[in-house]
JSON list of C-alpha atoms in Angstrom, two decimals:
[
{"chain": "A", "resi": 1, "resn": "MET", "atom": "CA", "xyz": [15.36, 2.31, 11.89]},
{"chain": "A", "resi": 2, "resn": "ASP", "atom": "CA", "xyz": [11.96, 0.59, 11.61]},
{"chain": "A", "resi": 3, "resn": "ARG", "atom": "CA", "xyz": [11.98, -2.56, 13.73]},
{"chain": "A", "resi": 4, "resn": "THR", "atom": "CA", "xyz": [8.44, -3.61, 12.90]},
{"chain": "A", "resi": 5, "resn": "PRO", "atom": "CA", "xyz": [8.50, -7.30, 12.02]},
{"chain": "A", "resi": 6, "resn": "ARG", "atom": "CA", "xyz": [7.61, -7.98, 8.39]},
{"chain": "A", "resi": 7, "resn": "VAL", "atom": "CA", "xyz": [4.95, -10.54, 7.64]},
{"chain": "A", "resi": 8, "resn": "PHE", "atom": "CA", "xyz": [5.60, -12.78, 4.67]},
{"chain": "A", "resi": 9, "resn": "ILE", "atom": "CA", "xyz": [2.78, -14.76, 3.10]},
{"chain": "A", "resi": 10, "resn": "VAL", "atom": "CA", "xyz": [3.34, -17.70, 0.82]},
{"chain": "A", "resi": 11, "resn": "LYS", "atom": "CA", "xyz": [0.53, -19.62, -0.88]},
{"chain": "A", "resi": 12, "resn": "ILE", "atom": "CA", "xyz": [0.93, -22.93, -2.67]},
{"chain": "A", "resi": 13, "resn": "ILE", "atom": "CA", "xyz": [-2.13, -23.73, -4.75]},
{"chain": "A", "resi": 14, "resn": "ARG", "atom": "CA", "xyz": [-2.56, -27.03, -6.54]},
{"chain": "A", "resi": 15, "resn": "SER", "atom": "CA", "xyz": [-4.92, -25.91, -9.28]},
{"chain": "A", "resi": 16, "resn": "LYS", "atom": "CA", "xyz": [-5.86, -29.46, -10.32]},
{"chain": "A", "resi": 17, "resn": "ASP", "atom": "CA", "xyz": [-7.25, -30.05, -6.81]},
{"chain": "A", "resi": 18, "resn": "PHE", "atom": "CA", "xyz": [-9.50, -26.98, -6.81]},
{"chain": "A", "resi": 19, "resn": "VAL", "atom": "CA", "xyz": [-13.22, -27.52, -7.33]},
{"chain": "A", "resi": 20, "resn": "ALA", "atom": "CA", "xyz": [-15.77, -24.79, -6.64]},
{"chain": "A", "resi": 21, "resn": "SER", "atom": "CA", "xyz": [-19.30, -25.39, -5.38]},
{"chain": "A", "resi": 22, "resn": "LYS", "atom": "CA", "xyz": [-20.72, -23.86, -8.57]},
{"chain": "A", "resi": 23, "resn": "ALA", "atom": "CA", "xyz": [-19.59, -23.05, -12.09]},
{"chain": "A", "resi": 24, "resn": "TRP", "atom": "CA", "xyz": [-17.19, -20.09, -12.22]},
{"chain": "A", "resi": 25, "resn": "GLY", "atom": "CA", "xyz": [-16.65, -20.23, -8.47]},
{"chain": "A", "resi": 26, "resn": "ALA", "atom": "CA", "xyz": [-13.29, -18.73, -7.59]},
{"chain": "A", "resi": 27, "resn": "LEU", "atom": "CA", "xyz": [-10.45, -18.90, -5.14]},
{"chain": "A", "resi": 28, "resn": "ASP", "atom": "CA", "xyz": [-9.03, -15.43, -4.49]},
{"chain": "A", "resi": 29, "resn": "ILE", "atom": "CA", "xyz": [-5.25, -15.63, -4.70]},
{"chain": "A", "resi": 30, "resn": "ALA", "atom": "CA", "xyz": [-4.11, -12.00, -4.64]},
{"chain": "A", "resi": 31, "resn": "ASN", "atom": "CA", "xyz": [-5.20, -8.41, -4.97]},
{"chain": "A", "resi": 32, "resn": "MET", "atom": "CA", "xyz": [-2.26, -6.32, -6.11]},
{"chain": "A", "resi": 33, "resn": "ARG", "atom": "CA", "xyz": [-3.24, -2.65, -5.96]},
{"chain": "A", "resi": 34, "resn": "GLY", "atom": "CA", "xyz": [-6.66, -3.33, -7.50]},
{"chain": "A", "resi": 35, "resn": "ILE", "atom": "CA", "xyz": [-5.61, -6.07, -9.91]},
{"chain": "A", "resi": 36, "resn": "THR", "atom": "CA", "xyz": [-6.95, -9.46, -8.82]},
{"chain": "A", "resi": 37, "resn": "THR", "atom": "CA", "xyz": [-5.63, -12.93, -9.50]},
{"chain": "A", "resi": 38, "resn": "ARG", "atom": "CA", "xyz": [-8.28, -15.62, -9.08]},
{"chain": "A", "resi": 39, "resn": "LEU", "atom": "CA", "xyz": [-8.45, -19.33, -9.80]},
{"chain": "A", "resi": 40, "resn": "HIS", "atom": "CA", "xyz": [-11.79, -20.34, -11.33]},
{"chain": "A", "resi": 41, "resn": "TRP", "atom": "CA", "xyz": [-13.30, -23.81, -11.71]},
{"chain": "A", "resi": 42, "resn": "THR", "atom": "CA", "xyz": [-16.09, -24.38, -14.18]},
{"chain": "A", "resi": 43, "resn": "ASP", "atom": "CA", "xyz": [-17.90, -26.93, -16.26]},
{"chain": "A", "resi": 44, "resn": "GLN", "atom": "CA", "xyz": [-20.40, -24.44, -17.73]},
{"chain": "A", "resi": 45, "resn": "PRO", "atom": "CA", "xyz": [-20.14, -21.50, -20.16]},
{"chain": "A", "resi": 46, "resn": "TYR", "atom": "CA", "xyz": [-19.87, -17.97, -18.81]},
{"chain": "A", "resi": 47, "resn": "LYS", "atom": "CA", "xyz": [-21.81, -15.13, -20.49]},
{"chain": "A", "resi": 48, "resn": "TRP", "atom": "CA", "xyz": [-20.88, -12.66, -23.20]},
{"chain": "A", "resi": 49, "resn": "HIS", "atom": "CA", "xyz": [-19.26, -9.70, -21.47]},
{"chain": "A", "resi": 50, "resn": "VAL", "atom": "CA", "xyz": [-16.83, -6.80, -21.71]},
{"chain": "A", "resi": 51, "resn": "ASN", "atom": "CA", "xyz": [-14.46, -6.28, -18.78]},
{"chain": "A", "resi": 52, "resn": "ASP", "atom": "CA", "xyz": [-13.90, -2.91, -17.13]},
{"chain": "A", "resi": 53, "resn": "GLY", "atom": "CA", "xyz": [-10.18, -3.28, -17.88]},
{"chain": "A", "resi": 54, "resn": "GLU", "atom": "CA", "xyz": [-7.74, -5.67, -19.46]},
{"chain": "A", "resi": 55, "resn": "GLU", "atom": "CA", "xyz": [-7.98, -9.40, -18.73]},
{"chain": "A", "resi": 56, "resn": "VAL", "atom": "CA", "xyz": [-5.46, -12.22, -18.81]},
{"chain": "A", "resi": 57, "resn": "PHE", "atom": "CA", "xyz": [-7.10, -15.66, -18.95]},
{"chain": "A", "resi": 58, "resn": "ALA", "atom": "CA", "xyz": [-4.77, -18.67, -18.55]},
{"chain": "A", "resi": 59, "resn": "VAL", "atom": "CA", "xyz": [-6.01, -22.24, -18.84]},
{"chain": "A", "resi": 60, "resn": "LEU", "atom": "CA", "xyz": [-4.30, -24.24, -16.10]},
{"chain": "A", "resi": 61, "resn": "ASP", "atom": "CA", "xyz": [-6.23, -27.47, -16.59]},
{"chain": "A", "resi": 62, "resn": "GLY", "atom": "CA", "xyz": [-8.70, -28.58, -19.25]},
{"chain": "A", "resi": 63, "resn": "ARG", "atom": "CA", "xyz": [-9.77, -26.99, -22.51]},
{"chain": "A", "resi": 64, "resn": "VAL", "atom": "CA", "xyz": [-11.84, -23.87, -23.20]},
{"chain": "A", "resi": 65, "resn": "ARG", "atom": "CA", "xyz": [-13.48, -22.65, -26.39]},
{"chain": "A", "resi": 66, "resn": "MET", "atom": "CA", "xyz": [-13.12, -18.86, -26.28]},
{"chain": "A", "resi": 67, "resn": "LEU", "atom": "CA", "xyz": [-15.44, -16.84, -28.46]},
{"chain": "A", "resi": 68, "resn": "TYR", "atom": "CA", "xyz": [-14.73, -13.17, -29.03]},
{"chain": "A", "resi": 69, "resn": "ARG", "atom": "CA", "xyz": [-15.74, -10.34, -31.32]},
{"chain": "A", "resi": 70, "resn": "GLU", "atom": "CA", "xyz": [-13.18, -8.44, -33.33]},
{"chain": "A", "resi": 71, "resn": "HIS", "atom": "CA", "xyz": [-14.52, -5.46, -35.36]},
{"chain": "A", "resi": 72, "resn": "GLY", "atom": "CA", "xyz": [-18.02, -6.93, -35.08]},
{"chain": "A", "resi": 73, "resn": "VAL", "atom": "CA", "xyz": [-16.97, -10.35, -36.40]},
{"chain": "A", "resi": 74, "resn": "GLU", "atom": "CA", "xyz": [-17.37, -13.34, -34.08]},
{"chain": "A", "resi": 75, "resn": "LYS", "atom": "CA", "xyz": [-14.30, -15.56, -33.87]},
{"chain": "A", "resi": 76, "resn": "SER", "atom": "CA", "xyz": [-13.33, -18.52, -31.72]},
{"chain": "A", "resi": 77, "resn": "VAL", "atom": "CA", "xyz": [-10.25, -20.38, -30.58]},
{"chain": "A", "resi": 78, "resn": "THR", "atom": "CA", "xyz": [-9.80, -23.52, -28.53]},
{"chain": "A", "resi": 79, "resn": "LEU", "atom": "CA", "xyz": [-7.46, -22.92, -25.61]},
{"chain": "A", "resi": 80, "resn": "GLU", "atom": "CA", "xyz": [-5.52, -25.91, -24.32]},
{"chain": "A", "resi": 81, "resn": "THR", "atom": "CA", "xyz": [-3.85, -26.36, -20.93]},
{"chain": "A", "resi": 82, "resn": "GLY", "atom": "CA", "xyz": [-1.07, -23.77, -20.74]},
{"chain": "A", "resi": 83, "resn": "ASP", "atom": "CA", "xyz": [-2.62, -21.38, -23.27]},
{"chain": "A", "resi": 84, "resn": "VAL", "atom": "CA", "xyz": [-3.23, -17.71, -22.42]},
{"chain": "A", "resi": 85, "resn": "PHE", "atom": "CA", "xyz": [-5.94, -15.41, -23.83]},
{"chain": "A", "resi": 86, "resn": "TYR", "atom": "CA", "xyz": [-5.52, -11.65, -23.48]},
{"chain": "A", "resi": 87, "resn": "ALA", "atom": "CA", "xyz": [-8.53, -9.34, -23.86]},
{"chain": "A", "resi": 88, "resn": "SER", "atom": "CA", "xyz": [-7.88, -5.62, -24.18]},
{"chain": "A", "resi": 89, "resn": "VAL", "atom": "CA", "xyz": [-10.37, -3.06, -22.85]},
{"chain": "A", "resi": 90, "resn": "GLY", "atom": "CA", "xyz": [-13.60, -3.32, -24.84]},
{"chain": "A", "resi": 91, "resn": "THR", "atom": "CA", "xyz": [-13.11, -6.88, -26.10]},
{"chain": "A", "resi": 92, "resn": "GLU", "atom": "CA", "xyz": [-16.43, -8.73, -25.96]},
{"chain": "A", "resi": 93, "resn": "HIS", "atom": "CA", "xyz": [-15.87, -12.41, -25.19]},
{"chain": "A", "resi": 94, "resn": "VAL", "atom": "CA", "xyz": [-17.28, -15.57, -23.61]},
{"chain": "A", "resi": 95, "resn": "ALA", "atom": "CA", "xyz": [-15.60, -18.76, -22.39]},
{"chain": "A", "resi": 96, "resn": "HIS", "atom": "CA", "xyz": [-17.09, -22.22, -22.97]},
{"chain": "A", "resi": 97, "resn": "PRO", "atom": "CA", "xyz": [-15.23, -24.99, -21.13]},
{"chain": "A", "resi": 98, "resn": "ILE", "atom": "CA", "xyz": [-15.01, -28.36, -22.81]},
{"chain": "A", "resi": 99, "resn": "GLY", "atom": "CA", "xyz": [-15.70, -30.50, -19.76]},
{"chain": "A", "resi": 100, "resn": "GLU", "atom": "CA", "xyz": [-14.14, -29.25, -16.52]},
{"chain": "A", "resi": 101, "resn": "ALA", "atom": "CA", "xyz": [-11.57, -26.47, -16.62]},
{"chain": "A", "resi": 102, "resn": "ARG", "atom": "CA", "xyz": [-9.46, -24.50, -14.18]},
{"chain": "A", "resi": 103, "resn": "ILE", "atom": "CA", "xyz": [-8.59, -21.00, -15.24]},
{"chain": "A", "resi": 104, "resn": "LEU", "atom": "CA", "xyz": [-6.36, -18.32, -13.75]},
{"chain": "A", "resi": 105, "resn": "VAL", "atom": "CA", "xyz": [-7.84, -14.86, -14.37]},
{"chain": "A", "resi": 106, "resn": "VAL", "atom": "CA", "xyz": [-5.97, -11.62, -13.78]},
{"chain": "A", "resi": 107, "resn": "GLU", "atom": "CA", "xyz": [-8.15, -8.50, -14.06]},
{"chain": "A", "resi": 108, "resn": "THR", "atom": "CA", "xyz": [-9.27, -5.29, -12.38]},
{"chain": "A", "resi": 109, "resn": "ALA", "atom": "CA", "xyz": [-11.00, -5.97, -9.06]},
{"chain": "A", "resi": 110, "resn": "GLY", "atom": "CA", "xyz": [-14.79, -6.10, -9.43]},
{"chain": "A", "resi": 111, "resn": "SER", "atom": "CA", "xyz": [-14.70, -6.54, -13.20]},
{"chain": "A", "resi": 112, "resn": "VAL", "atom": "CA", "xyz": [-17.39, -8.70, -14.75]}
]
């Protein structure tokens, strides 16, 4: 029988209190077998990009205008607090916060 003590880690993160030193700065929350969960703070747009894998983008605080291309056609949606945007592999997109926003991003480690 393995008697090695198990280490349990618990993190409580108050997303509304998180502010990064620069736009899109992040707090690393977890890396689960190569899938990262990070809390981002921003008050500036990101850049058009395509992730290396799938991405889940959840607005925890604030509002974000998400632009994306579907079959070459540019579309946009305003994401409110609590809304989730899913981008499949190959989805070109860019996030534009409306004021300050805090966003939880789940994606492959090292993705753009």
